[in-house]
mmCIF file with all atom_site columns, C-alpha atoms in Angstrom:
data_model
loop_
_atom_site.group_PDB
_atom_site.id
_atom_site.type_symbol
_atom_site.label_atom_id
_atom_site.label_alt_id
_atom_site.label_comp_id
_atom_site.label_asym_id
_atom_site.label_entity_id
_atom_site.label_seq_id
_atom_site.pdbx_PDB_ins_code
_atom_site.Cartn_x
_atom_site.Cartn_y
_atom_site.Cartn_z
_atom_site.occupancy
_atom_site.B_iso_or_equiv
_atom_site.pdbx_formal_charge
_atom_site.auth_seq_id
_atom_site.auth_comp_id
_atom_site.auth_asym_id
_atom_site.auth_atom_id
_atom_site.pdbx_PDB_model_num
ATOM 1   C CA . UNK A 1 1   ? -17.810 -16.972 16.028  1.00 64.00 ? 20  UNK A CA 1
ATOM 2   C CA . UNK A 1 2   ? -17.184 -14.923 12.866  1.00 69.00 ? 21  UNK A CA 1
ATOM 3   C CA . UNK A 1 3   ? -14.376 -15.494 10.442  1.00 85.00 ? 22  UNK A CA 1
ATOM 4   C CA . UNK A 1 4   ? -11.582 -12.966 10.341  1.00 93.00 ? 23  UNK A CA 1
ATOM 5   C CA . UNK A 1 5   ? -9.274  -12.066 7.508   1.00 96.00 ? 24  UNK A CA 1
ATOM 6   C CA . UNK A 1 6   ? -5.798  -10.974 8.491   1.00 96.00 ? 25  UNK A CA 1
ATOM 7   C CA . UNK A 1 7   ? -3.131  -9.553  6.229   1.00 95.00 ? 26  UNK A CA 1
ATOM 8   C CA . UNK A 1 8   ? 0.629   -9.666  6.407   1.00 95.00 ? 27  UNK A CA 1
ATOM 9   C CA . UNK A 1 9   ? 1.941   -6.914  4.073   1.00 93.00 ? 28  UNK A CA 1
ATOM 10  C CA . UNK A 1 10  ? 5.725   -7.170  3.700   1.00 93.00 ? 29  UNK A CA 1
ATOM 11  C CA . UNK A 1 11  ? 7.515   -4.763  1.389   1.00 91.00 ? 30  UNK A CA 1
ATOM 12  C CA . UNK A 1 12  ? 10.005  -6.702  -0.761  1.00 91.00 ? 31  UNK A CA 1
ATOM 13  C CA . UNK A 1 13  ? 12.767  -4.168  -0.163  1.00 90.00 ? 32  UNK A CA 1
ATOM 14  C CA . UNK A 1 14  ? 14.630  -6.014  2.557   1.00 89.00 ? 33  UNK A CA 1
ATOM 15  C CA . UNK A 1 15  ? 14.734  -9.079  4.755   1.00 92.00 ? 34  UNK A CA 1
ATOM 16  C CA . UNK A 1 16  ? 12.265  -9.872  7.524   1.00 92.00 ? 35  UNK A CA 1
ATOM 17  C CA . UNK A 1 17  ? 13.203  -8.795  11.037  1.00 94.00 ? 36  UNK A CA 1
ATOM 18  C CA . UNK A 1 18  ? 11.827  -9.834  14.427  1.00 95.00 ? 37  UNK A CA 1
ATOM 19  C CA . UNK A 1 19  ? 8.941   -7.336  14.222  1.00 95.00 ? 38  UNK A CA 1
ATOM 20  C CA . UNK A 1 20  ? 7.858   -8.776  10.866  1.00 95.00 ? 39  UNK A CA 1
ATOM 21  C CA . UNK A 1 21  ? 8.032   -12.308 12.257  1.00 95.00 ? 40  UNK A CA 1
ATOM 22  C CA . UNK A 1 22  ? 5.904   -11.331 15.254  1.00 96.00 ? 41  UNK A CA 1
ATOM 23  C CA . UNK A 1 23  ? 3.295   -9.674  13.022  1.00 96.00 ? 42  UNK A CA 1
ATOM 24  C CA . UNK A 1 24  ? 3.149   -12.663 10.677  1.00 97.00 ? 43  UNK A CA 1
ATOM 25  C CA . UNK A 1 25  ? 2.790   -15.123 13.572  1.00 97.00 ? 44  UNK A CA 1
ATOM 26  C CA . UNK A 1 26  ? 0.032   -13.084 15.230  1.00 97.00 ? 45  UNK A CA 1
ATOM 27  C CA . UNK A 1 27  ? -1.840  -12.716 11.955  1.00 97.00 ? 46  UNK A CA 1
ATOM 28  C CA . UNK A 1 28  ? -1.704  -16.457 11.362  1.00 97.00 ? 47  UNK A CA 1
ATOM 29  C CA . UNK A 1 29  ? -2.713  -17.176 14.965  1.00 96.00 ? 48  UNK A CA 1
ATOM 30  C CA . UNK A 1 30  ? -5.849  -15.019 14.764  1.00 96.00 ? 49  UNK A CA 1
ATOM 31  C CA . UNK A 1 31  ? -6.759  -16.292 11.307  1.00 96.00 ? 50  UNK A CA 1
ATOM 32  C CA . UNK A 1 32  ? -6.644  -19.883 12.591  1.00 94.00 ? 51  UNK A CA 1
ATOM 33  C CA . UNK A 1 33  ? -8.271  -19.108 15.954  1.00 94.00 ? 52  UNK A CA 1
ATOM 34  C CA . UNK A 1 34  ? -11.292 -17.550 14.238  1.00 94.00 ? 53  UNK A CA 1
ATOM 35  C CA . UNK A 1 35  ? -11.441 -19.944 11.280  1.00 93.00 ? 54  UNK A CA 1
ATOM 36  C CA . UNK A 1 36  ? -10.477 -17.151 8.917   1.00 95.00 ? 55  UNK A CA 1
ATOM 37  C CA . UNK A 1 37  ? -7.824  -16.488 6.331   1.00 96.00 ? 56  UNK A CA 1
ATOM 38  C CA . UNK A 1 38  ? -4.317  -15.070 6.238   1.00 97.00 ? 57  UNK A CA 1
ATOM 39  C CA . UNK A 1 39  ? -3.520  -12.973 3.196   1.00 96.00 ? 58  UNK A CA 1
ATOM 40  C CA . UNK A 1 40  ? 0.086   -12.282 2.291   1.00 96.00 ? 59  UNK A CA 1
ATOM 41  C CA . UNK A 1 41  ? 0.065   -9.166  0.137   1.00 94.00 ? 60  UNK A CA 1
ATOM 42  C CA . UNK A 1 42  ? 3.429   -7.852  -0.951  1.00 93.00 ? 61  UNK A CA 1
ATOM 43  C CA . UNK A 1 43  ? 3.398   -4.082  -0.797  1.00 91.00 ? 62  UNK A CA 1
ATOM 44  C CA . UNK A 1 44  ? 5.206   -3.553  -4.092  1.00 89.00 ? 63  UNK A CA 1
ATOM 45  C CA . UNK A 1 45  ? 4.451   0.137   -4.433  1.00 85.00 ? 64  UNK A CA 1
ATOM 46  C CA . UNK A 1 46  ? 8.057   1.374   -4.393  1.00 81.00 ? 65  UNK A CA 1
ATOM 47  C CA . UNK A 1 47  ? 9.769   -0.395  -7.322  1.00 78.00 ? 66  UNK A CA 1
ATOM 48  C CA . UNK A 1 48  ? 13.031  1.515   -6.877  1.00 79.00 ? 67  UNK A CA 1
ATOM 49  C CA . UNK A 1 49  ? 13.701  -0.362  -3.611  1.00 82.00 ? 68  UNK A CA 1
ATOM 50  C CA . UNK A 1 50  ? 12.168  -3.767  -4.341  1.00 84.00 ? 69  UNK A CA 1
ATOM 51  C CA . UNK A 1 51  ? 13.920  -6.889  -5.514  1.00 88.00 ? 70  UNK A CA 1
ATOM 52  C CA . UNK A 1 52  ? 12.718  -10.365 -6.437  1.00 90.00 ? 71  UNK A CA 1
ATOM 53  C CA . UNK A 1 53  ? 15.415  -11.745 -4.120  1.00 92.00 ? 72  UNK A CA 1
ATOM 54  C CA . UNK A 1 54  ? 13.701  -10.181 -1.104  1.00 94.00 ? 73  UNK A CA 1
ATOM 55  C CA . UNK A 1 55  ? 10.273  -11.532 -2.049  1.00 93.00 ? 74  UNK A CA 1
ATOM 56  C CA . UNK A 1 56  ? 11.701  -15.030 -2.504  1.00 95.00 ? 75  UNK A CA 1
ATOM 57  C CA . UNK A 1 57  ? 13.552  -14.847 0.816   1.00 95.00 ? 76  UNK A CA 1
ATOM 58  C CA . UNK A 1 58  ? 10.466  -13.543 2.642   1.00 96.00 ? 77  UNK A CA 1
ATOM 59  C CA . UNK A 1 59  ? 8.438   -16.502 1.342   1.00 96.00 ? 78  UNK A CA 1
ATOM 60  C CA . UNK A 1 60  ? 11.198  -18.902 2.434   1.00 96.00 ? 79  UNK A CA 1
ATOM 61  C CA . UNK A 1 61  ? 11.306  -17.293 5.896   1.00 96.00 ? 80  UNK A CA 1
ATOM 62  C CA . UNK A 1 62  ? 7.524   -17.587 6.265   1.00 97.00 ? 81  UNK A CA 1
ATOM 63  C CA . UNK A 1 63  ? 7.711   -21.248 5.265   1.00 96.00 ? 82  UNK A CA 1
ATOM 64  C CA . UNK A 1 64  ? 10.483  -21.833 7.808   1.00 96.00 ? 83  UNK A CA 1
ATOM 65  C CA . UNK A 1 65  ? 8.213   -20.339 10.516  1.00 96.00 ? 84  UNK A CA 1
ATOM 66  C CA . UNK A 1 66  ? 5.356   -22.575 9.257   1.00 96.00 ? 85  UNK A CA 1
ATOM 67  C CA . UNK A 1 67  ? 3.326   -19.544 8.231   1.00 96.00 ? 86  UNK A CA 1
ATOM 68  C CA . UNK A 1 68  ? 1.216   -20.273 5.188   1.00 94.00 ? 87  UNK A CA 1
ATOM 69  C CA . UNK A 1 69  ? -0.925  -17.628 3.580   1.00 95.00 ? 88  UNK A CA 1
ATOM 70  C CA . UNK A 1 70  ? -4.288  -18.657 2.170   1.00 96.00 ? 89  UNK A CA 1
ATOM 71  C CA . UNK A 1 71  ? -3.555  -16.275 -0.669  1.00 96.00 ? 90  UNK A CA 1
ATOM 72  C CA . UNK A 1 72  ? -0.440  -14.457 -1.864  1.00 95.00 ? 91  UNK A CA 1
ATOM 73  C CA . UNK A 1 73  ? -0.816  -11.310 -3.923  1.00 94.00 ? 92  UNK A CA 1
ATOM 74  C CA . UNK A 1 74  ? 0.800   -7.965  -4.658  1.00 93.00 ? 93  UNK A CA 1
ATOM 75  C CA . UNK A 1 75  ? -0.581  -4.482  -4.156  1.00 91.00 ? 94  UNK A CA 1
ATOM 76  C CA . UNK A 1 76  ? 0.148   -3.844  -7.826  1.00 90.00 ? 95  UNK A CA 1
ATOM 77  C CA . UNK A 1 77  ? -2.371  -6.589  -8.711  1.00 92.00 ? 96  UNK A CA 1
ATOM 78  C CA . UNK A 1 78  ? -5.027  -4.110  -7.613  1.00 92.00 ? 97  UNK A CA 1
ATOM 79  C CA . UNK A 1 79  ? -3.715  -0.850  -9.120  1.00 91.00 ? 98  UNK A CA 1
ATOM 80  C CA . UNK A 1 80  ? -6.413  -0.601  -11.806 1.00 93.00 ? 99  UNK A CA 1
ATOM 81  C CA . UNK A 1 81  ? -9.194  -1.033  -9.249  1.00 95.00 ? 100 UNK A CA 1
ATOM 82  C CA . UNK A 1 82  ? -7.524  1.397   -6.836  1.00 93.00 ? 101 UNK A CA 1
ATOM 83  C CA . UNK A 1 83  ? -7.174  3.965   -9.619  1.00 95.00 ? 102 UNK A CA 1
ATOM 84  C CA . UNK A 1 84  ? -10.899 3.594   -10.387 1.00 96.00 ? 103 UNK A CA 1
ATOM 85  C CA . UNK A 1 85  ? -11.716 4.204   -6.724  1.00 97.00 ? 104 UNK A CA 1
ATOM 86  C CA . UNK A 1 86  ? -9.448  7.267   -6.713  1.00 96.00 ? 105 UNK A CA 1
ATOM 87  C CA . UNK A 1 87  ? -11.263 8.738   -9.704  1.00 97.00 ? 106 UNK A CA 1
ATOM 88  C CA . UNK A 1 88  ? -14.612 8.058   -8.038  1.00 98.00 ? 107 UNK A CA 1
ATOM 89  C CA . UNK A 1 89  ? -13.745 9.773   -4.760  1.00 98.00 ? 108 UNK A CA 1
ATOM 90  C CA . UNK A 1 90  ? -12.171 12.711  -6.601  1.00 97.00 ? 109 UNK A CA 1
ATOM 91  C CA . UNK A 1 91  ? -15.356 13.068  -8.691  1.00 97.00 ? 110 UNK A CA 1
ATOM 92  C CA . UNK A 1 92  ? -17.434 12.820  -5.503  1.00 97.00 ? 111 UNK A CA 1
ATOM 93  C CA . UNK A 1 93  ? -15.410 15.697  -4.022  1.00 95.00 ? 112 UNK A CA 1
ATOM 94  C CA . UNK A 1 94  ? -13.988 13.533  -1.235  1.00 96.00 ? 113 UNK A CA 1
ATOM 95  C CA . UNK A 1 95  ? -10.345 13.549  -2.348  1.00 96.00 ? 114 UNK A CA 1
ATOM 96  C CA . UNK A 1 96  ? -7.841  15.697  -4.181  1.00 96.00 ? 115 UNK A CA 1
ATOM 97  C CA . UNK A 1 97  ? -4.557  15.085  -5.968  1.00 95.00 ? 116 UNK A CA 1
ATOM 98  C CA . UNK A 1 98  ? -1.821  16.912  -4.105  1.00 94.00 ? 117 UNK A CA 1
ATOM 99  C CA . UNK A 1 99  ? 1.418   17.622  -5.941  1.00 91.00 ? 118 UNK A CA 1
ATOM 100 C CA . UNK A 1 100 ? 2.850   19.849  -3.219  1.00 93.00 ? 119 UNK A CA 1
ATOM 101 C CA . UNK A 1 101 ? 6.609   19.478  -2.751  1.00 91.00 ? 120 UNK A CA 1
ATOM 102 C CA . UNK A 1 102 ? 7.306   16.802  -0.128  1.00 90.00 ? 121 UNK A CA 1
ATOM 103 C CA . UNK A 1 103 ? 9.189   19.075  2.277   1.00 94.00 ? 122 UNK A CA 1
ATOM 104 C CA . UNK A 1 104 ? 6.488   21.752  2.053   1.00 95.00 ? 123 UNK A CA 1
ATOM 105 C CA . UNK A 1 105 ? 3.762   19.127  2.562   1.00 94.00 ? 124 UNK A CA 1
ATOM 106 C CA . UNK A 1 106 ? 5.510   17.808  5.670   1.00 95.00 ? 125 UNK A CA 1
ATOM 107 C CA . UNK A 1 107 ? 5.856   21.293  7.143   1.00 96.00 ? 126 UNK A CA 1
ATOM 108 C CA . UNK A 1 108 ? 2.232   22.163  6.375   1.00 96.00 ? 127 UNK A CA 1
ATOM 109 C CA . UNK A 1 109 ? 1.103   18.977  8.119   1.00 94.00 ? 128 UNK A CA 1
ATOM 110 C CA . UNK A 1 110 ? 3.247   19.784  11.166  1.00 96.00 ? 129 UNK A CA 1
ATOM 111 C CA . UNK A 1 111 ? 1.800   23.297  11.260  1.00 96.00 ? 130 UNK A CA 1
ATOM 112 C CA . UNK A 1 112 ? -1.793  22.164  10.651  1.00 95.00 ? 131 UNK A CA 1
ATOM 113 C CA . UNK A 1 113 ? -2.001  24.139  7.420   1.00 95.00 ? 132 UNK A CA 1
ATOM 114 C CA . UNK A 1 114 ? -4.324  22.817  4.712   1.00 94.00 ? 133 UNK A CA 1
ATOM 115 C CA . UNK A 1 115 ? -2.750  22.332  1.294   1.00 95.00 ? 134 UNK A CA 1
ATOM 116 C CA . UNK A 1 116 ? -3.494  25.055  -1.235  1.00 93.00 ? 135 UNK A CA 1
ATOM 117 C CA . UNK A 1 117 ? -4.397  22.210  -3.612  1.00 93.00 ? 136 UNK A CA 1
ATOM 118 C CA . UNK A 1 118 ? -7.285  21.147  -1.421  1.00 93.00 ? 137 UNK A CA 1
ATOM 119 C CA . UNK A 1 119 ? -9.582  23.663  -3.108  1.00 93.00 ? 138 UNK A CA 1
ATOM 120 C CA . UNK A 1 120 ? -8.800  22.682  -6.693  1.00 94.00 ? 139 UNK A CA 1
ATOM 121 C CA . UNK A 1 121 ? -11.763 21.888  -8.915  1.00 96.00 ? 140 UNK A CA 1
ATOM 122 C CA . UNK A 1 122 ? -12.697 18.282  -9.615  1.00 97.00 ? 141 UNK A CA 1
ATOM 123 C CA . UNK A 1 123 ? -11.488 18.745  -13.190 1.00 97.00 ? 142 UNK A CA 1
ATOM 124 C CA . UNK A 1 124 ? -8.089  20.061  -12.063 1.00 96.00 ? 143 UNK A CA 1
ATOM 125 C CA . UNK A 1 125 ? -7.705  17.189  -9.584  1.00 96.00 ? 144 UNK A CA 1
ATOM 126 C CA . UNK A 1 126 ? -8.574  14.625  -12.246 1.00 97.00 ? 145 UNK A CA 1
ATOM 127 C CA . UNK A 1 127 ? -6.009  16.170  -14.602 1.00 96.00 ? 146 UNK A CA 1
ATOM 128 C CA . UNK A 1 128 ? -3.273  16.105  -11.936 1.00 95.00 ? 147 UNK A CA 1
ATOM 129 C CA . UNK A 1 129 ? -4.160  12.530  -10.981 1.00 95.00 ? 148 UNK A CA 1
ATOM 130 C CA . UNK A 1 130 ? -3.993  11.477  -14.648 1.00 94.00 ? 149 UNK A CA 1
ATOM 131 C CA . UNK A 1 131 ? -0.475  12.959  -14.912 1.00 93.00 ? 150 UNK A CA 1
ATOM 132 C CA . UNK A 1 132 ? 0.494   11.070  -11.751 1.00 91.00 ? 151 UNK A CA 1
ATOM 133 C CA . UNK A 1 133 ? -0.789  7.794   -13.220 1.00 90.00 ? 152 UNK A CA 1
ATOM 134 C CA . UNK A 1 134 ? 1.121   8.402   -16.467 1.00 89.00 ? 153 UNK A CA 1
ATOM 135 C CA . UNK A 1 135 ? 4.310   9.104   -14.517 1.00 87.00 ? 154 UNK A CA 1
ATOM 136 C CA . UNK A 1 136 ? 5.015   12.268  -16.480 1.00 88.00 ? 155 UNK A CA 1
ATOM 137 C CA . UNK A 1 137 ? 7.482   14.865  -15.226 1.00 87.00 ? 156 UNK A CA 1
ATOM 138 C CA . UNK A 1 138 ? 4.504   16.979  -14.155 1.00 84.00 ? 157 UNK A CA 1
ATOM 139 C CA . UNK A 1 139 ? 2.924   13.967  -12.456 1.00 83.00 ? 158 UNK A CA 1
ATOM 140 C CA . UNK A 1 140 ? 6.089   13.191  -10.502 1.00 84.00 ? 159 UNK A CA 1
ATOM 141 C CA . UNK A 1 141 ? 6.376   16.631  -8.929  1.00 78.00 ? 160 UNK A CA 1
#
């Protein structure tokens, strides 16, 4: 039987609830059943809502439920690698950087309308993505 790798990805912006507990227990169960690993990866991609207190409490709650991750990490640990992948798929023409206003983007998705930014050149997409990475006013549009 092959090994599986499961992942429990809590966001440290609040306390665990019953649904989180169920997901964590199932992930650990399948990791053990198939001689695999359980990764706990905090999804720390929204710093405005995250607090160290929540991360600490989540780890305490997991310990109380006897759930032990084989590895604990944070999404932000991988940002540099993810950014490299983004640049690659933009250069390959398989992705674009979309700075459409959120409300407009939502409506376009509901209406099945492709973003006007979808047809930007690779160079334009790379420039927009670079502004996003820098967190400039333009990049935060």
